[in-house]
mmCIF file of C-alpha atoms in Angstrom:
data_model
loop_
_atom_site.group_PDB
_atom_site.id
_atom_site.type_symbol
_atom_site.label_atom_id
_atom_site.label_comp_id
_atom_site.label_asym_id
_atom_site.label_seq_id
_atom_site.Cartn_x
_atom_site.Cartn_y
_atom_site.Cartn_z
ATOM 1 C CA MET A 1 25.402 21.783 14.138
ATOM 2 C CA PHE A 2 26.330 22.206 10.489
ATOM 3 C CA THR A 3 29.795 23.349 9.438
ATOM 4 C CA GLU A 4 31.260 24.823 6.263
ATOM 5 C CA HIS A 5 32.741 21.381 5.511
ATOM 6 C CA ASP A 6 29.202 20.051 5.001
ATOM 7 C CA ALA A 7 28.811 22.323 1.966
ATOM 8 C CA LEU A 8 30.587 19.868 -0.344
ATOM 9 C CA LEU A 9 28.098 17.134 0.552
ATOM 10 C CA VAL A 10 25.225 19.565 -0.110
ATOM 11 C CA ALA A 11 26.670 20.324 -3.574
ATOM 12 C CA GLN A 12 27.076 16.619 -4.309
ATOM 13 C CA VAL A 13 23.535 15.728 -3.281
ATOM 14 C CA SER A 14 22.132 18.744 -5.143
ATOM 15 C CA SER A 15 23.928 17.624 -8.313
ATOM 16 C CA GLU A 16 22.452 14.141 -8.001
ATOM 17 C CA ARG A 17 18.869 15.113 -7.233
ATOM 18 C CA PHE A 18 18.316 18.345 -9.152
ATOM 19 C CA GLY A 19 19.787 17.112 -12.427
ATOM 20 C CA ARG A 20 22.646 19.553 -12.911
ATOM 21 C CA ARG A 21 26.242 19.808 -11.827
ATOM 22 C CA PHE A 22 26.952 22.219 -8.976
ATOM 23 C CA SER A 23 30.066 23.743 -7.475
ATOM 24 C CA VAL A 24 30.306 25.526 -4.122
ATOM 25 C CA ILE A 25 30.793 29.301 -4.144
ATOM 26 C CA ARG A 26 30.656 29.690 -0.381
ATOM 27 C CA ALA A 27 28.894 28.362 2.707
ATOM 28 C CA ILE A 28 27.072 30.424 5.325
ATOM 29 C CA VAL A 29 26.366 28.729 8.643
ATOM 30 C CA GLY A 30 23.343 30.584 10.001
ATOM 31 C CA GLU A 31 21.366 30.467 13.211
ATOM 32 C CA THR A 32 19.746 27.127 12.325
ATOM 33 C CA TYR A 33 20.341 26.338 8.658
ATOM 34 C CA LEU A 34 23.351 25.750 6.458
ATOM 35 C CA ASN A 35 23.090 27.995 3.392
ATOM 36 C CA VAL A 36 25.321 27.116 0.461
ATOM 37 C CA ALA A 37 25.776 29.380 -2.547
ATOM 38 C CA LEU A 38 26.151 27.176 -5.628
ATOM 39 C CA THR A 39 26.833 27.660 -9.323
ATOM 40 C CA ASP A 40 26.026 25.264 -12.145
ATOM 41 C CA ASP A 41 28.062 24.593 -15.292
ATOM 42 C CA ALA A 42 26.174 27.339 -17.148
ATOM 43 C CA GLY A 43 27.225 29.924 -14.535
ATOM 44 C CA ARG A 44 23.767 30.267 -12.987
ATOM 45 C CA LYS A 45 23.753 30.793 -9.220
ATOM 46 C CA TYR A 46 21.534 29.159 -6.614
ATOM 47 C CA ILE A 47 21.202 28.953 -2.845
ATOM 48 C CA ALA A 48 20.830 25.549 -1.200
ATOM 49 C CA LYS A 49 19.296 25.599 2.283
ATOM 50 C CA LEU A 50 19.807 22.622 4.565
ATOM 51 C CA ALA A 51 17.533 22.463 7.618
ATOM 52 C CA PRO A 52 18.103 20.081 10.543
ATOM 53 C CA LEU A 53 15.975 16.947 10.484
ATOM 54 C CA SER A 54 14.254 18.285 13.604
ATOM 55 C CA VAL A 55 12.557 20.992 11.515
ATOM 56 C CA ASP A 56 9.016 19.989 10.546
ATOM 57 C CA PRO A 57 9.051 19.065 6.825
ATOM 58 C CA LEU A 58 5.445 20.270 6.511
ATOM 59 C CA ALA A 59 6.596 23.721 7.678
ATOM 60 C CA LEU A 60 9.273 23.735 4.974
ATOM 61 C CA GLU A 61 6.728 22.729 2.330
ATOM 62 C CA TRP A 62 4.429 25.552 3.479
ATOM 63 C CA GLN A 63 7.276 28.040 3.204
ATOM 64 C CA GLY A 64 7.809 26.758 -0.321
ATOM 65 C CA LEU A 65 4.153 27.458 -1.055
ATOM 66 C CA LEU A 66 4.684 31.070 0.055
ATOM 67 C CA VAL A 67 7.761 31.436 -2.138
ATOM 68 C CA ASP A 68 5.800 30.145 -5.146
ATOM 69 C CA ARG A 69 2.857 32.428 -4.328
ATOM 70 C CA VAL A 70 5.040 35.545 -4.186
ATOM 71 C CA ALA A 71 6.950 34.577 -7.339
ATOM 72 C CA ALA A 72 3.664 34.110 -9.201
ATOM 73 C CA ALA A 73 2.537 37.602 -8.159
ATOM 74 C CA ARG A 74 5.227 39.128 -10.430
ATOM 75 C CA LEU A 75 6.051 41.953 -8.049
ATOM 76 C CA GLU A 76 8.325 44.864 -8.918
ATOM 77 C CA PHE A 77 11.177 43.365 -6.923
ATOM 78 C CA ALA A 78 12.903 40.002 -7.162
ATOM 79 C CA THR A 79 12.225 37.005 -4.920
ATOM 80 C CA PRO A 80 13.680 33.481 -4.951
ATOM 81 C CA ARG A 81 12.010 30.640 -6.819
ATOM 82 C CA LEU A 82 11.975 27.049 -5.695
ATOM 83 C CA VAL A 83 13.785 24.538 -7.883
ATOM 84 C CA ARG A 84 12.211 21.077 -8.125
ATOM 85 C CA THR A 85 14.161 17.839 -7.989
ATOM 86 C CA THR A 86 14.162 15.562 -11.003
ATOM 87 C CA ASN A 87 11.171 13.850 -9.322
ATOM 88 C CA GLY A 88 9.279 17.142 -9.048
ATOM 89 C CA GLU A 89 9.705 17.500 -5.286
ATOM 90 C CA THR A 90 10.422 20.772 -3.466
ATOM 91 C CA THR A 91 12.330 19.126 -0.593
ATOM 92 C CA THR A 92 14.727 16.211 -0.377
ATOM 93 C CA ARG A 93 16.380 14.604 2.625
ATOM 94 C CA ILE A 94 20.026 13.854 3.347
ATOM 95 C CA THR A 95 20.250 10.996 5.826
ATOM 96 C CA ASP A 96 23.856 9.848 5.303
ATOM 97 C CA GLY A 97 27.085 11.533 6.322
ATOM 98 C CA SER A 98 27.581 14.534 8.588
ATOM 99 C CA ALA A 99 25.164 16.949 6.888
ATOM 100 C CA GLN A 100 21.864 15.273 7.705
ATOM 101 C CA GLY A 101 18.798 17.392 7.062
ATOM 102 C CA THR A 102 16.112 18.537 4.651
ATOM 103 C CA LEU A 103 17.455 20.213 1.527
ATOM 104 C CA ARG A 104 15.763 22.859 -0.617
ATOM 105 C CA LEU A 105 17.192 24.667 -3.651
ATOM 106 C CA PHE A 106 16.310 28.248 -4.623
ATOM 107 C CA THR A 107 17.245 30.516 -7.488
ATOM 108 C CA TRP A 108 19.695 33.296 -6.639
ATOM 109 C CA VAL A 109 18.473 36.858 -6.156
ATOM 110 C CA GLU A 110 20.965 39.512 -7.271
ATOM 111 C CA GLY A 111 21.659 42.712 -5.339
ATOM 112 C CA ILE A 112 23.676 44.022 -2.416
ATOM 113 C CA LEU A 113 22.588 43.443 1.157
ATOM 114 C CA MET A 114 20.770 46.281 2.885
ATOM 115 C CA SER A 115 23.427 45.935 5.596
ATOM 116 C CA ASP A 116 26.016 47.102 3.033
ATOM 117 C CA VAL A 117 24.099 50.236 2.020
ATOM 118 C CA PRO A 118 26.083 53.112 3.594
ATOM 119 C CA ARG A 119 23.115 55.393 4.214
ATOM 120 C CA TYR A 120 19.363 54.836 4.156
ATOM 121 C CA SER A 121 17.718 57.726 2.329
ATOM 122 C CA ASP A 122 14.007 58.439 2.711
ATOM 123 C CA HIS A 123 13.562 57.151 -0.838
ATOM 124 C CA PHE A 124 15.201 53.871 0.125
ATOM 125 C CA LEU A 125 13.087 53.553 3.273
ATOM 126 C CA ASN A 126 9.894 54.348 1.351
ATOM 127 C CA SER A 127 10.908 51.616 -1.093
ATOM 128 C CA LEU A 128 11.439 49.198 1.798
ATOM 129 C CA GLY A 129 8.009 49.995 3.180
ATOM 130 C CA ARG A 130 6.359 49.438 -0.188
ATOM 131 C CA LEU A 131 8.121 46.092 -0.493
ATOM 132 C CA SER A 132 6.708 45.010 2.867
ATOM 133 C CA ALA A 133 3.194 46.003 1.834
ATOM 134 C CA ARG A 134 3.437 44.287 -1.570
ATOM 135 C CA LEU A 135 4.645 41.091 0.063
ATOM 136 C CA THR A 136 1.783 41.158 2.539
ATOM 137 C CA GLN A 137 -0.733 41.721 -0.251
ATOM 138 C CA ALA A 138 0.739 38.848 -2.268
ATOM 139 C CA LEU A 139 0.349 36.503 0.709
ATOM 140 C CA GLU A 140 -3.214 37.565 1.485
ATOM 141 C CA GLY A 141 -5.570 34.612 1.617
ATOM 142 C CA VAL A 142 -2.874 31.990 2.070
ATOM 143 C CA GLY A 143 -4.000 29.590 4.751
ATOM 144 C CA ALA A 144 -2.073 29.351 7.997
ATOM 145 C CA GLY A 145 0.634 26.722 8.016
ATOM 146 C CA GLY A 146 4.120 26.098 9.248
ATOM 147 C CA SER A 147 4.825 25.259 12.860
ATOM 148 C CA GLY A 148 2.962 28.149 14.510
ATOM 149 C CA GLU A 149 4.590 30.774 16.701
ATOM 150 C CA HIS A 150 8.354 30.473 17.087
ATOM 151 C CA PHE A 151 11.107 32.300 18.959
ATOM 152 C CA TRP A 152 11.191 35.292 16.568
ATOM 153 C CA SER A 153 7.404 35.651 16.269
ATOM 154 C CA LEU A 154 6.777 39.346 16.863
ATOM 155 C CA ALA A 155 3.510 38.778 18.726
ATOM 156 C CA ARG A 156 5.361 36.739 21.392
ATOM 157 C CA THR A 157 8.494 38.890 21.602
ATOM 158 C CA HIS A 158 7.846 39.737 25.240
ATOM 159 C CA VAL A 159 7.952 36.005 26.075
ATOM 160 C CA SER A 160 11.129 35.330 24.085
ATOM 161 C CA LEU A 161 12.794 38.394 25.584
ATOM 162 C CA SER A 162 12.053 37.202 29.113
ATOM 163 C CA GLU A 163 13.562 33.811 28.274
ATOM 164 C CA VAL A 164 16.764 35.340 26.885
ATOM 165 C CA LEU A 165 17.253 37.879 29.669
ATOM 166 C CA ASP A 166 17.108 35.144 32.283
ATOM 167 C CA GLY A 167 20.765 34.526 33.090
ATOM 168 C CA LEU A 168 22.179 37.288 30.861
ATOM 169 C CA PRO A 169 24.355 39.610 32.985
ATOM 170 C CA LEU A 170 22.900 43.105 32.721
ATOM 171 C CA GLY A 171 23.716 46.521 34.104
ATOM 172 C CA VAL A 172 22.032 49.697 32.896
ATOM 173 C CA GLU A 173 20.565 47.630 30.045
ATOM 174 C CA ALA A 174 18.071 46.025 32.413
ATOM 175 C CA SER A 175 16.367 49.306 33.312
ATOM 176 C CA LEU A 176 16.259 50.495 29.691
ATOM 177 C CA ILE A 177 14.810 47.210 28.440
ATOM 178 C CA GLY A 178 12.340 47.479 31.285
ATOM 179 C CA GLU A 179 11.255 50.889 29.984
ATOM 180 C CA VAL A 180 10.662 49.450 26.516
ATOM 181 C CA SER A 181 8.757 46.496 27.974
ATOM 182 C CA GLU A 182 6.443 48.809 29.928
ATOM 183 C CA PHE A 183 5.974 50.942 26.800
ATOM 184 C CA HIS A 184 5.042 47.759 24.914
ATOM 185 C CA LYS A 185 2.482 46.832 27.583
ATOM 186 C CA ARG A 186 0.843 50.270 27.316
ATOM 187 C CA HIS A 187 0.663 50.423 23.534
ATOM 188 C CA VAL A 188 0.462 46.839 22.291
ATOM 189 C CA VAL A 189 -0.827 44.276 24.782
ATOM 190 C CA ALA A 190 -4.313 45.770 25.066
ATOM 191 C CA LEU A 191 -4.558 46.048 21.261
ATOM 192 C CA LEU A 192 -3.468 42.545 20.248
ATOM 193 C CA ASP A 193 -6.992 41.176 19.795
ATOM 194 C CA GLU A 194 -8.007 43.980 17.436
ATOM 195 C CA LEU A 195 -4.907 43.952 15.219
ATOM 196 C CA PRO A 196 -5.619 42.521 11.725
ATOM 197 C CA ARG A 197 -3.949 39.192 10.991
ATOM 198 C CA SER A 198 -2.284 37.890 7.864
ATOM 199 C CA VAL A 199 0.497 35.653 6.621
ATOM 200 C CA VAL A 200 3.630 37.818 6.472
ATOM 201 C CA HIS A 201 7.339 37.434 5.721
ATOM 202 C CA GLN A 202 8.215 38.635 9.248
ATOM 203 C CA ASP A 203 11.987 38.943 8.819
ATOM 204 C CA LEU A 204 12.798 41.984 6.692
ATOM 205 C CA ASN A 205 16.147 42.551 8.367
ATOM 206 C CA PRO A 206 19.226 44.029 6.628
ATOM 207 C CA TYR A 207 20.506 40.555 5.711
ATOM 208 C CA ASN A 208 17.293 39.577 3.881
ATOM 209 C CA VAL A 209 16.658 42.788 1.906
ATOM 210 C CA LEU A 210 18.604 43.547 -1.283
ATOM 211 C CA ALA A 211 19.380 46.938 -2.803
ATOM 212 C CA ASP A 212 20.331 47.899 -6.347
ATOM 213 C CA PRO A 213 24.165 47.904 -6.511
ATOM 214 C CA PHE A 214 24.050 50.822 -8.957
ATOM 215 C CA ASP A 215 21.336 52.798 -7.167
ATOM 216 C CA ASN A 216 21.479 52.285 -3.402
ATOM 217 C CA ASP A 217 18.242 54.258 -3.013
ATOM 218 C CA LEU A 218 16.184 51.390 -4.392
ATOM 219 C CA VAL A 219 15.178 48.073 -2.831
ATOM 220 C CA ILE A 220 15.149 45.405 -5.531
ATOM 221 C CA GLY A 221 14.811 42.062 -3.769
ATOM 222 C CA VAL A 222 13.985 40.019 -0.692
ATOM 223 C CA ILE A 223 15.057 36.551 0.414
ATOM 224 C CA ASP A 224 14.492 34.022 3.215
ATOM 225 C CA PHE A 225 10.885 33.154 4.043
ATOM 226 C CA ASP A 226 11.881 30.877 6.927
ATOM 227 C CA ASP A 227 10.266 33.047 9.648
ATOM 228 C CA ALA A 228 7.004 33.581 7.767
ATOM 229 C CA GLU A 229 3.803 32.772 9.623
ATOM 230 C CA GLU A 230 0.174 33.767 10.098
ATOM 231 C CA THR A 231 0.305 36.472 12.757
ATOM 232 C CA ILE A 232 -0.532 40.134 13.337
ATOM 233 C CA ARG A 233 -0.294 41.877 9.964
ATOM 234 C CA VAL A 234 1.667 44.833 11.358
ATOM 235 C CA ALA A 235 4.526 42.476 12.295
ATOM 236 C CA ASP A 236 6.072 42.719 8.852
ATOM 237 C CA ILE A 237 6.379 46.497 8.639
ATOM 238 C CA ALA A 238 7.213 46.815 12.354
ATOM 239 C CA ILE A 239 10.243 44.551 11.896
ATOM 240 C CA ALA A 240 11.348 46.284 8.689
ATOM 241 C CA ALA A 241 10.949 49.729 10.263
ATOM 242 C CA GLY A 242 12.735 48.639 13.436
ATOM 243 C CA TYR A 243 15.845 47.528 11.588
ATOM 244 C CA ALA A 244 15.693 50.669 9.428
ATOM 245 C CA MET A 245 16.252 52.676 12.622
ATOM 246 C CA VAL A 246 19.645 51.087 13.282
ATOM 247 C CA ASP A 247 22.606 53.350 12.449
ATOM 248 C CA HIS A 248 20.271 56.086 11.181
ATOM 249 C CA ARG A 249 20.944 59.673 12.289
ATOM 250 C CA ASP A 250 17.199 60.098 12.960
ATOM 251 C CA PRO A 251 15.936 56.642 14.030
ATOM 252 C CA VAL A 252 12.333 57.703 14.637
ATOM 253 C CA GLY A 253 12.318 59.513 11.302
ATOM 254 C CA ALA A 254 13.614 56.328 9.632
ATOM 255 C CA LEU A 255 10.735 54.338 11.107
ATOM 256 C CA ILE A 256 8.255 56.960 9.914
ATOM 257 C CA ALA A 257 9.663 56.998 6.361
ATOM 258 C CA THR A 258 9.435 53.212 6.157
ATOM 259 C CA VAL A 259 5.891 53.125 7.532
ATOM 260 C CA ASN A 260 4.732 55.859 5.166
ATOM 261 C CA GLY A 261 6.143 53.932 2.197
ATOM 262 C CA TYR A 262 4.080 50.963 3.361
ATOM 263 C CA GLN A 263 0.964 53.108 3.645
ATOM 264 C CA THR A 264 1.162 54.250 0.014
ATOM 265 C CA VAL A 265 0.197 50.649 -0.761
ATOM 266 C CA LEU A 266 -1.587 49.366 2.341
ATOM 267 C CA PRO A 267 -2.863 51.909 4.913
ATOM 268 C CA LEU A 268 -2.530 50.894 8.547
ATOM 269 C CA THR A 269 -5.433 50.850 10.960
ATOM 270 C CA PRO A 270 -5.273 53.241 13.952
ATOM 271 C CA SER A 271 -4.456 50.293 16.231
ATOM 272 C CA GLU A 272 -1.598 49.214 13.968
ATOM 273 C CA ARG A 273 -0.129 52.721 13.940
ATOM 274 C CA SER A 274 -0.403 52.911 17.721
ATOM 275 C CA SER A 275 1.461 49.638 18.196
ATOM 276 C CA ILE A 276 4.212 49.889 15.600
ATOM 277 C CA LEU A 277 6.875 51.826 17.528
ATOM 278 C CA ALA A 278 6.600 49.624 20.609
ATOM 279 C CA LEU A 279 6.716 46.470 18.483
ATOM 280 C CA SER A 280 9.775 47.727 16.581
ATOM 281 C CA LEU A 281 11.672 48.662 19.738
ATOM 282 C CA LEU A 282 10.874 45.420 21.540
ATOM 283 C CA ARG A 283 12.125 43.479 18.487
ATOM 284 C CA LEU A 284 15.406 45.403 18.681
ATOM 285 C CA CYS A 285 15.646 44.582 22.393
ATOM 286 C CA LEU A 286 15.188 40.883 21.611
ATOM 287 C CA SER A 287 17.731 41.054 18.799
ATOM 288 C CA TRP A 288 20.314 42.733 21.011
ATOM 289 C CA ALA A 289 19.752 40.366 23.949
ATOM 290 C CA THR A 290 19.728 37.214 21.812
ATOM 291 C CA TRP A 291 22.874 37.958 19.860
ATOM 292 C CA SER A 292 24.631 39.289 22.955
ATOM 293 C CA ARG A 293 24.001 36.013 24.693
ATOM 294 C CA ARG A 294 25.119 33.960 21.717
ATOM 295 C CA ALA A 295 28.252 36.070 21.187
ATOM 296 C CA ASN A 296 29.377 35.134 24.699
ATOM 297 C CA GLY A 297 32.022 37.867 24.702
ATOM 298 C CA ASP A 298 33.437 37.027 21.240
ATOM 299 C CA ARG A 299 33.406 40.350 19.360
ATOM 300 C CA ASN A 300 34.253 38.664 16.044
ATOM 301 C CA SER A 301 31.456 36.099 16.117
ATOM 302 C CA TYR A 302 28.446 36.010 13.802
ATOM 303 C CA ALA A 303 26.287 36.890 16.787
ATOM 304 C CA ALA A 304 28.399 39.937 17.704
ATOM 305 C CA VAL A 305 28.134 41.279 14.168
ATOM 306 C CA ARG A 306 24.344 40.876 14.265
ATOM 307 C CA MET A 307 23.880 42.905 17.459
ATOM 308 C CA GLY A 308 26.739 45.428 17.282
ATOM 309 C CA SER A 309 24.764 48.521 16.272
ATOM 310 C CA THR A 310 21.465 47.685 17.935
ATOM 311 C CA TRP A 311 22.025 48.905 21.475
ATOM 312 C CA PRO A 312 23.045 52.489 20.541
ATOM 313 C CA VAL A 313 19.782 53.090 18.653
ATOM 314 C CA LEU A 314 17.742 51.838 21.602
ATOM 315 C CA GLN A 315 19.599 54.239 23.897
ATOM 316 C CA ARG A 316 18.991 57.158 21.538
ATOM 317 C CA VAL A 317 15.261 56.571 21.190
ATOM 318 C CA ILE A 318 14.783 56.025 24.928
ATOM 319 C CA ALA A 319 16.727 59.250 25.607
ATOM 320 C CA LEU A 320 14.260 61.128 23.390
ATOM 321 C CA GLY A 321 11.405 59.935 25.598
ATOM 322 C CA LEU A 322 9.314 57.001 24.401
ATOM 323 C CA GLU A 323 5.995 58.811 24.697
ATOM 324 C CA ASN A 324 7.420 61.806 22.794
ATOM 325 C CA ALA A 325 8.587 59.447 20.050
ATOM 326 C CA GLN A 326 5.133 57.818 20.036
ATOM 327 C CA LEU A 327 3.413 61.178 19.536
ATOM 328 C CA ARG A 328 5.714 61.982 16.626
ATOM 329 C CA VAL A 329 5.029 58.617 14.979
ATOM 330 C CA LEU A 330 1.258 59.044 15.321
ATOM 331 C CA LYS A 331 1.414 62.575 13.963
ATOM 332 C CA GLU A 332 3.699 61.904 10.992
ATOM 333 C CA THR A 333 2.204 58.589 9.862
ATOM 334 C CA HIS A 334 -1.367 59.880 9.794
ATOM 335 C CA LEU A 335 -2.995 59.676 6.378
ATOM 336 C CA VAL A 336 -5.277 62.630 5.665
#
């Protein structure tokens, strides 16, 4: 597992292979990757991402293709750009020392994290929905690549959730997650074969979406294409809308505002609208269960921070009645 101490080696290798001198701003040890914020001598900022050698290099190259495709689309929000090595390559390997892995370098995207926005207005959520739709449009026609379905793939959430729950001590949570799982079976499983498919970002969570620091009502950027894949098209907006529900005074209303922003750009099919609430809620269940397990009782851990506000929103929506919430979503996301 990478550590913050590996960041200095990443800066050294980046300086050698990308043809400029870098200094470390800070290191972020994530779920799988080591992310190192760097600055060059001209004051420009970058993010270096070091993946374990076990990660398929072809998957990383495909993700780079997506980043280039979105950047070329010149969307109304900022996205990272890949920086090439002095040899013109998009990836380079570190095989010596403690930080062994595949290194990629991206331009920095300015903004504040969505997680730091104190309140999500409808305008902000509409903006988030439009961003999801624009991303999906920009990736339309890109051939499938990467390593196929992974743990966070929305279409296989029910499988990942079962894996995580096995061995996790549960009380009342078990029955509530069971309710969401049954709701998912009723409104998603039978529809999977008729849901449109596309390559999507598939990780528009509050740590990957950036807001304007001077106008918190506007989404201005998105980062991290590491979970992108060819899957059900609705996955992208379902994930974005699910995380928009967290900490919102009206979680179902937050989902609706995000979905309706999406539909101003890319209308959903009836099957997609029928599945979106169940998909969003099951993703939140997986997020809560996964980070709860990884926190292992440590309230100050990275995992604990990631899952801290998730369970209360699940309780609130379930208390409203899942079928009642479903009826509201169908009614208020209908395009006349």
